[in-house]
Amino acid sequence: LYAAKAAGRGRCELDCAGAEDPDQELARDLASALAFGEVVVHLQPIVELCSGTVVGVEALARWTHSRRGPVPPDVFIGVAERHGLIGALGEQVLLAACTQLAALHRDTGRRLRLGVNVSGLELSDPGYPARMAAVLEETGWPAGEVIVEVTESLLEADSAVAVAALHTLRAQGIRVALDDFGTGYSSFSRLDTLPVDVLKVDSSFIATTTSSVRRAQMLRSIVGLAQALGMDVVAEGVETAEHDELLRGMGCTFGQGWLYGRPMPLAQLAATLATRPLV
Ligand code: C2E
Ligand code: CA
Ligand code: CA
Ligand code: CA
């Protein structure tokens, strides 16, 4: 009787916890998905606009929940951050992406730059640069072909540890991209002091550019500014030939978006590469 009561109480507590915090259940499932290797990586092409050549990829995490189906990264990344899982998730994504790109290089001779998203929480862990170095060592993937993508919000938050980590990563040969540029509030003011090599202009920016002359002028200025500061520019969210043409006209160097390819598994990426020119 006591055992039955305890079991009943346990179930009730679980139900109540689930109702109070829907995050909790998803976090438990995500933890088990990570343990079973069910969080996978897709790779989205990044092209050099003048030639159309794929020069790199961005690694994007994908999770298909056994009952709910695909969970958007914007949902499960937040869950991972709130429940202490982001370190494990980031490491799995990095390891998978490096392993896959090393295999692609072995099989086809193509060496693509790898962009990986790094959350502020990961970067605030002082052990991050060493763990990154260990994964590169394990997979044989060169640091010079890795670009960590960080968002402005991370750098706006007064996080000296995170900024120090970026300097350490750079000393290891890894480059830094400022992600979602144009959506934050202090974008311009910190561009001269932050250790940034690449500017990734947010897709919301491109989306409005074709319909607004003023937005197009702003984008042109951002491209010029980045280049004056010695940074590469990647335009995100390139969906149409019109976007592509506009960006090339502005002298923007790189683009990423559905026009060139969705995030996809390695096998599909390899097939896509086989049909594209190699410069
Ligand atoms: P993000 O870093 O800005 O990644 C680009 C997002 O734009 C991706 O969304 C991608 O699928 C989407 N995208 C690409 N091309 C186009 C396009 O032409 N049009 C439109 N409308 N969207 C496009 P996704 O895969 O849903 O990822 C959402 C966010 O989740 C990412 O935004 C990133 O912040 C985060 N994320 C994904 N994987 C990871 C990861 O492994 N670690 C961390 N820390 N964050 C991740
Ligand atoms: Ca990104
Ligand atoms: Ca982005
Ligand atoms: Ca984003």
Coordinates of N, CA, C and O in Angstrom, one line a residue, residues 83-172:
H83 N 18.7 24.4 -19.2 CA 18.8 23.2 -18.4 C 20.2 22.6 -18.4 O 20.3 21.4 -18.2
G84 N 21.2 23.4 -18.7 CA 22.6 22.9 -18.5 C 23.0 21.9 -19.6 O 23.9 21.1 -19.4
L85 N 22.3 21.9 -20.8 CA 22.6 20.9 -21.8 C 23.3 21.5 -23.0 O 23.7 20.8 -23.9
I86 N 23.5 22.8 -23.0 CA 24.0 23.5 -24.2 C 25.5 23.1 -24.4 O 25.9 23.0 -25.6
G87 N 26.2 22.9 -23.4 CA 27.6 22.5 -23.6 C 27.7 21.1 -24.3 O 28.5 21.0 -25.3
A88 N 26.9 20.1 -23.9 CA 26.9 18.8 -24.5 C 26.4 18.9 -25.9 O 27.0 18.3 -26.8
L89 N 25.4 19.7 -26.1 CA 24.8 19.9 -27.5 C 25.8 20.5 -28.4 O 26.1 20.0 -29.5
G90 N 26.4 21.6 -28.0 CA 27.4 22.3 -28.8 C 28.6 21.4 -29.2 O 29.0 21.4 -30.3
E91 N 29.0 20.6 -28.2 CA 30.1 19.7 -28.5 C 29.8 18.6 -29.5 O 30.6 18.3 -30.3
Q92 N 28.5 18.1 -29.3 CA 28.1 17.0 -30.3 C 28.0 17.6 -31.7 O 28.4 16.9 -32.7
V93 N 27.4 18.8 -31.8 CA 27.3 19.4 -33.1 C 28.7 19.6 -33.8 O 28.9 19.3 -34.9
L94 N 29.6 20.2 -32.9 CA 30.9 20.5 -33.4 C 31.6 19.2 -33.9 O 32.2 19.1 -34.9
L95 N 31.6 18.2 -33.0 CA 32.2 16.9 -33.3 C 31.7 16.3 -34.6 O 32.4 15.9 -35.5
A96 N 30.4 16.3 -34.7 CA 29.7 15.7 -35.9 C 30.1 16.5 -37.2 O 30.5 15.9 -38.2
A97 N 30.1 17.8 -37.1 CA 30.4 18.6 -38.3 C 31.8 18.5 -38.7 O 32.1 18.3 -39.9
C98 N 32.8 18.5 -37.7 CA 34.2 18.3 -38.1 C 34.4 17.0 -38.7 O 35.2 16.8 -39.7
T99 N 33.8 15.9 -38.1 CA 34.0 14.6 -38.6 C 33.5 14.5 -40.0 O 34.1 13.9 -40.9
Q100 N 32.3 15.1 -40.3 CA 31.7 15.0 -41.6 C 32.5 15.8 -42.7 O 32.7 15.3 -43.8
L101 N 32.9 17.0 -42.3 CA 33.7 17.8 -43.3 C 35.1 17.1 -43.5 O 35.6 17.2 -44.6
A102 N 35.6 16.5 -42.5 CA 36.9 15.8 -42.7 C 36.7 14.6 -43.7 O 37.5 14.4 -44.6
A103 N 35.6 13.9 -43.6 CA 35.3 12.8 -44.5 C 35.0 13.3 -45.9 O 35.5 12.8 -46.9
L104 N 34.3 14.5 -46.0 CA 34.1 15.1 -47.3 C 35.4 15.4 -48.0 O 35.6 15.2 -49.2
H105 N 36.3 16.0 -47.2 CA 37.6 16.4 -47.7 C 38.4 15.2 -48.2 O 39.0 15.2 -49.3
R106 N 38.3 14.1 -47.4 CA 39.0 12.8 -47.8 C 38.4 12.3 -49.1 O 39.2 11.9 -50.0
D107 N 37.1 12.3 -49.2 CA 36.4 11.7 -50.3 C 36.4 12.5 -51.6 O 36.4 12.0 -52.7
T108 N 36.4 13.8 -51.5 CA 36.2 14.7 -52.7 C 37.3 15.7 -52.9 O 37.4 16.4 -53.9
G109 N 38.2 15.9 -51.9 CA 39.2 16.9 -52.0 C 38.7 18.3 -51.7 O 39.5 19.3 -51.7
R110 N 37.4 18.4 -51.4 CA 36.8 19.8 -51.1 C 37.0 20.1 -49.6 O 36.6 19.3 -48.8
R111 N 37.6 21.2 -49.3 CA 37.7 21.6 -47.9 C 36.8 22.8 -47.7 O 37.1 23.9 -48.3
L112 N 35.8 22.7 -47.0 CA 34.9 23.8 -46.7 C 35.1 24.4 -45.4 O 35.3 23.7 -44.4
R113 N 34.9 25.7 -45.3 CA 35.0 26.4 -44.0 C 33.7 26.0 -43.2 O 32.6 25.9 -43.7
L114 N 33.9 25.8 -41.9 CA 32.8 25.4 -41.0 C 32.4 26.5 -40.1 O 33.2 27.0 -39.2
G115 N 31.2 26.9 -40.2 CA 30.6 27.9 -39.2 C 29.8 27.1 -38.2 O 29.0 26.3 -38.5
V116 N 30.2 27.4 -36.9 CA 29.4 26.7 -35.8 C 28.8 27.8 -34.9 O 29.5 28.8 -34.5
N117 N 27.6 27.6 -34.5 CA 26.9 28.6 -33.6 C 27.4 28.3 -32.2 O 27.4 27.1 -31.7
V118 N 27.8 29.3 -31.4 CA 28.2 29.1 -30.1 C 27.4 30.1 -29.2 O 27.3 31.3 -29.4
S119 N 26.7 29.5 -28.2 CA 25.9 30.3 -27.3 C 26.8 31.0 -26.3 O 27.9 30.5 -26.0
G120 N 26.3 32.1 -25.8 CA 27.0 32.9 -24.8 C 27.3 32.0 -23.6 O 28.4 32.2 -23.0
L121 N 26.4 31.1 -23.2 CA 26.7 30.3 -22.0 C 27.9 29.4 -22.2 O 28.7 29.2 -21.3
E122 N 27.9 28.8 -23.4 CA 29.1 27.9 -23.7 C 30.4 28.7 -23.6 O 31.4 28.2 -23.1
L123 N 30.4 29.9 -24.2 CA 31.6 30.7 -24.2 C 32.0 31.2 -22.9 O 33.1 31.6 -22.6
S124 N 31.0 31.3 -22.0 CA 31.3 31.8 -20.6 C 31.9 30.7 -19.8 O 32.3 31.0 -18.6
D125 N 31.9 29.5 -20.3 CA 32.6 28.4 -19.6 C 34.1 28.5 -19.9 O 34.5 28.3 -21.1
P126 N 35.0 28.7 -19.0 CA 36.4 28.9 -19.2 C 37.0 27.7 -19.9 O 38.1 27.9 -20.6
G127 N 36.4 26.6 -19.9 CA 37.0 25.4 -20.5 C 36.7 25.3 -22.0 O 37.2 24.4 -22.7
Y128 N 35.9 26.2 -22.5 CA 35.4 26.0 -23.9 C 36.5 26.0 -24.9 O 36.6 25.1 -25.8
P129 N 37.4 27.0 -24.9 CA 38.5 26.9 -26.0 C 39.3 25.6 -26.0 O 39.7 25.1 -27.0
A130 N 39.6 25.1 -24.8 CA 40.3 23.8 -24.7 C 39.5 22.7 -25.2 O 40.1 21.8 -25.9
R131 N 38.2 22.7 -25.0 CA 37.4 21.6 -25.5 C 37.3 21.7 -27.0 O 37.3 20.6 -27.7
M132 N 37.2 22.9 -27.5 CA 37.2 23.1 -29.0 C 38.5 22.5 -29.6 O 38.5 21.8 -30.6
A133 N 39.6 22.9 -29.0 CA 40.9 22.4 -29.5 C 41.0 20.9 -29.4 O 41.5 20.3 -30.4
A134 N 40.4 20.3 -28.4 CA 40.4 18.8 -28.3 C 39.6 18.2 -29.4 O 40.0 17.1 -30.0
V135 N 38.5 18.7 -29.8 CA 37.7 18.2 -30.9 C 38.4 18.3 -32.2 O 38.4 17.4 -33.0
L136 N 39.1 19.4 -32.4 CA 39.8 19.6 -33.7 C 41.0 18.6 -33.8 O 41.3 18.1 -34.8
E137 N 41.6 18.4 -32.6 CA 42.7 17.4 -32.6 C 42.2 16.0 -32.9 O 42.8 15.3 -33.7
E138 N 41.1 15.7 -32.3 CA 40.5 14.4 -32.5 C 40.1 14.1 -33.9 O 40.2 13.0 -34.4
T139 N 39.5 15.1 -34.6 CA 39.0 15.0 -35.9 C 40.0 15.3 -37.0 O 39.8 15.0 -38.2
G140 N 41.1 16.0 -36.6 CA 42.0 16.4 -37.6 C 41.6 17.6 -38.4 O 42.2 17.9 -39.4
W141 N 40.5 18.2 -38.0 CA 40.0 19.4 -38.8 C 40.8 20.6 -38.4 O 40.9 20.9 -37.2
P142 N 41.3 21.4 -39.4 CA 42.1 22.5 -39.1 C 41.4 23.7 -38.4 O 40.3 24.1 -38.9
A143 N 42.0 24.3 -37.5 CA 41.4 25.5 -36.8 C 41.1 26.6 -37.8 O 40.2 27.4 -37.6
G144 N 42.0 26.7 -38.8 CA 41.9 27.8 -39.8 C 40.6 27.7 -40.6 O 40.2 28.6 -41.4
E145 N 39.9 26.5 -40.6 CA 38.7 26.3 -41.3 C 37.5 26.4 -40.4 O 36.4 25.8 -40.7
V146 N 37.6 26.9 -39.2 CA 36.5 27.0 -38.3 C 36.2 28.5 -38.0 O 37.1 29.3 -37.8
I147 N 34.9 28.8 -38.0 CA 34.4 30.1 -37.7 C 33.3 30.0 -36.6 O 32.3 29.3 -36.9
V148 N 33.6 30.5 -35.5 CA 32.5 30.5 -34.4 C 31.6 31.7 -34.6 O 32.0 32.8 -34.8
E149 N 30.3 31.4 -34.6 CA 29.3 32.4 -34.9 C 28.7 32.8 -33.5 O 28.1 31.9 -32.8
V150 N 28.8 34.0 -33.1 CA 28.3 34.5 -31.9 C 27.3 35.7 -32.1 O 27.5 36.4 -33.1
T151 N 26.4 35.9 -31.3 CA 25.4 37.0 -31.5 C 25.8 38.2 -30.7 O 26.5 38.1 -29.7
E152 N 25.2 39.3 -31.1 CA 25.5 40.6 -30.5 C 25.0 40.5 -29.0 O 25.7 41.1 -28.2
S153 N 23.9 39.9 -28.8 CA 23.3 39.9 -27.4 C 24.3 39.3 -26.4 O 24.5 39.9 -25.3
L154 N 25.0 38.3 -26.9 CA 26.0 37.7 -26.0 C 27.1 38.7 -25.6 O 27.6 38.8 -24.5
L155 N 27.5 39.5 -26.6 CA 28.6 40.4 -26.4 C 28.2 41.7 -25.8 O 29.0 42.4 -25.2
E156 N 26.9 42.0 -25.9 CA 26.4 43.2 -25.2 C 26.3 42.9 -23.7 O 26.6 43.8 -22.9
A157 N 25.8 41.7 -23.4 CA 25.8 41.4 -22.0 C 27.3 41.5 -21.5 O 28.2 41.1 -22.2
D158 N 27.5 42.1 -20.4 CA 28.8 42.4 -19.9 C 29.6 41.1 -19.6 O 29.7 40.7 -18.4
S159 N 30.1 40.4 -20.6 CA 30.6 39.1 -20.4 C 32.1 39.1 -20.7 O 32.5 38.7 -21.9
A160 N 32.9 39.5 -19.8 CA 34.4 39.6 -20.0 C 34.9 38.2 -20.4 O 35.8 38.1 -21.2
V161 N 34.4 37.2 -19.7 CA 34.9 35.8 -19.9 C 34.7 35.4 -21.4 O 35.6 34.8 -22.0
A162 N 33.5 35.7 -21.9 CA 33.1 35.3 -23.3 C 34.0 36.0 -24.3 O 34.5 35.4 -25.2
V163 N 34.3 37.3 -24.1 CA 35.1 38.1 -25.0 C 36.6 37.5 -24.9 O 37.2 37.4 -25.9
A164 N 37.0 37.2 -23.7 CA 38.4 36.6 -23.5 C 38.4 35.3 -24.2 O 39.5 35.0 -24.9
A165 N 37.4 34.5 -24.2 CA 37.4 33.2 -24.9 C 37.5 33.4 -26.4 O 38.2 32.7 -27.1
L166 N 36.9 34.5 -26.9 CA 37.0 34.8 -28.3 C 38.5 35.1 -28.7 O 39.0 34.6 -29.7
H167 N 39.1 35.8 -27.8 CA 40.5 36.1 -28.1 C 41.4 34.8 -28.1 O 42.3 34.6 -28.9
T168 N 41.1 33.9 -27.1 CA 41.8 32.7 -27.0 C 41.6 31.8 -28.3 O 42.5 31.3 -28.8
L169 N 40.3 31.8 -28.7 CA 40.0 31.0 -29.9 C 40.8 31.5 -31.1 O 41.3 30.8 -31.9
R170 N 40.8 32.9 -31.2 CA 41.5 33.5 -32.3 C 43.0 33.2 -32.3 O 43.6 33.0 -33.3
A171 N 43.5 33.1 -31.1 CA 45.0 32.8 -31.0 C 45.2 31.4 -31.4 O 46.3 31.0 -31.9
Q172 N 44.2 30.5 -31.4 CA 44.3 29.1 -31.9 C 44.1 29.1 -33.4 O 44.2 28.0 -34.0

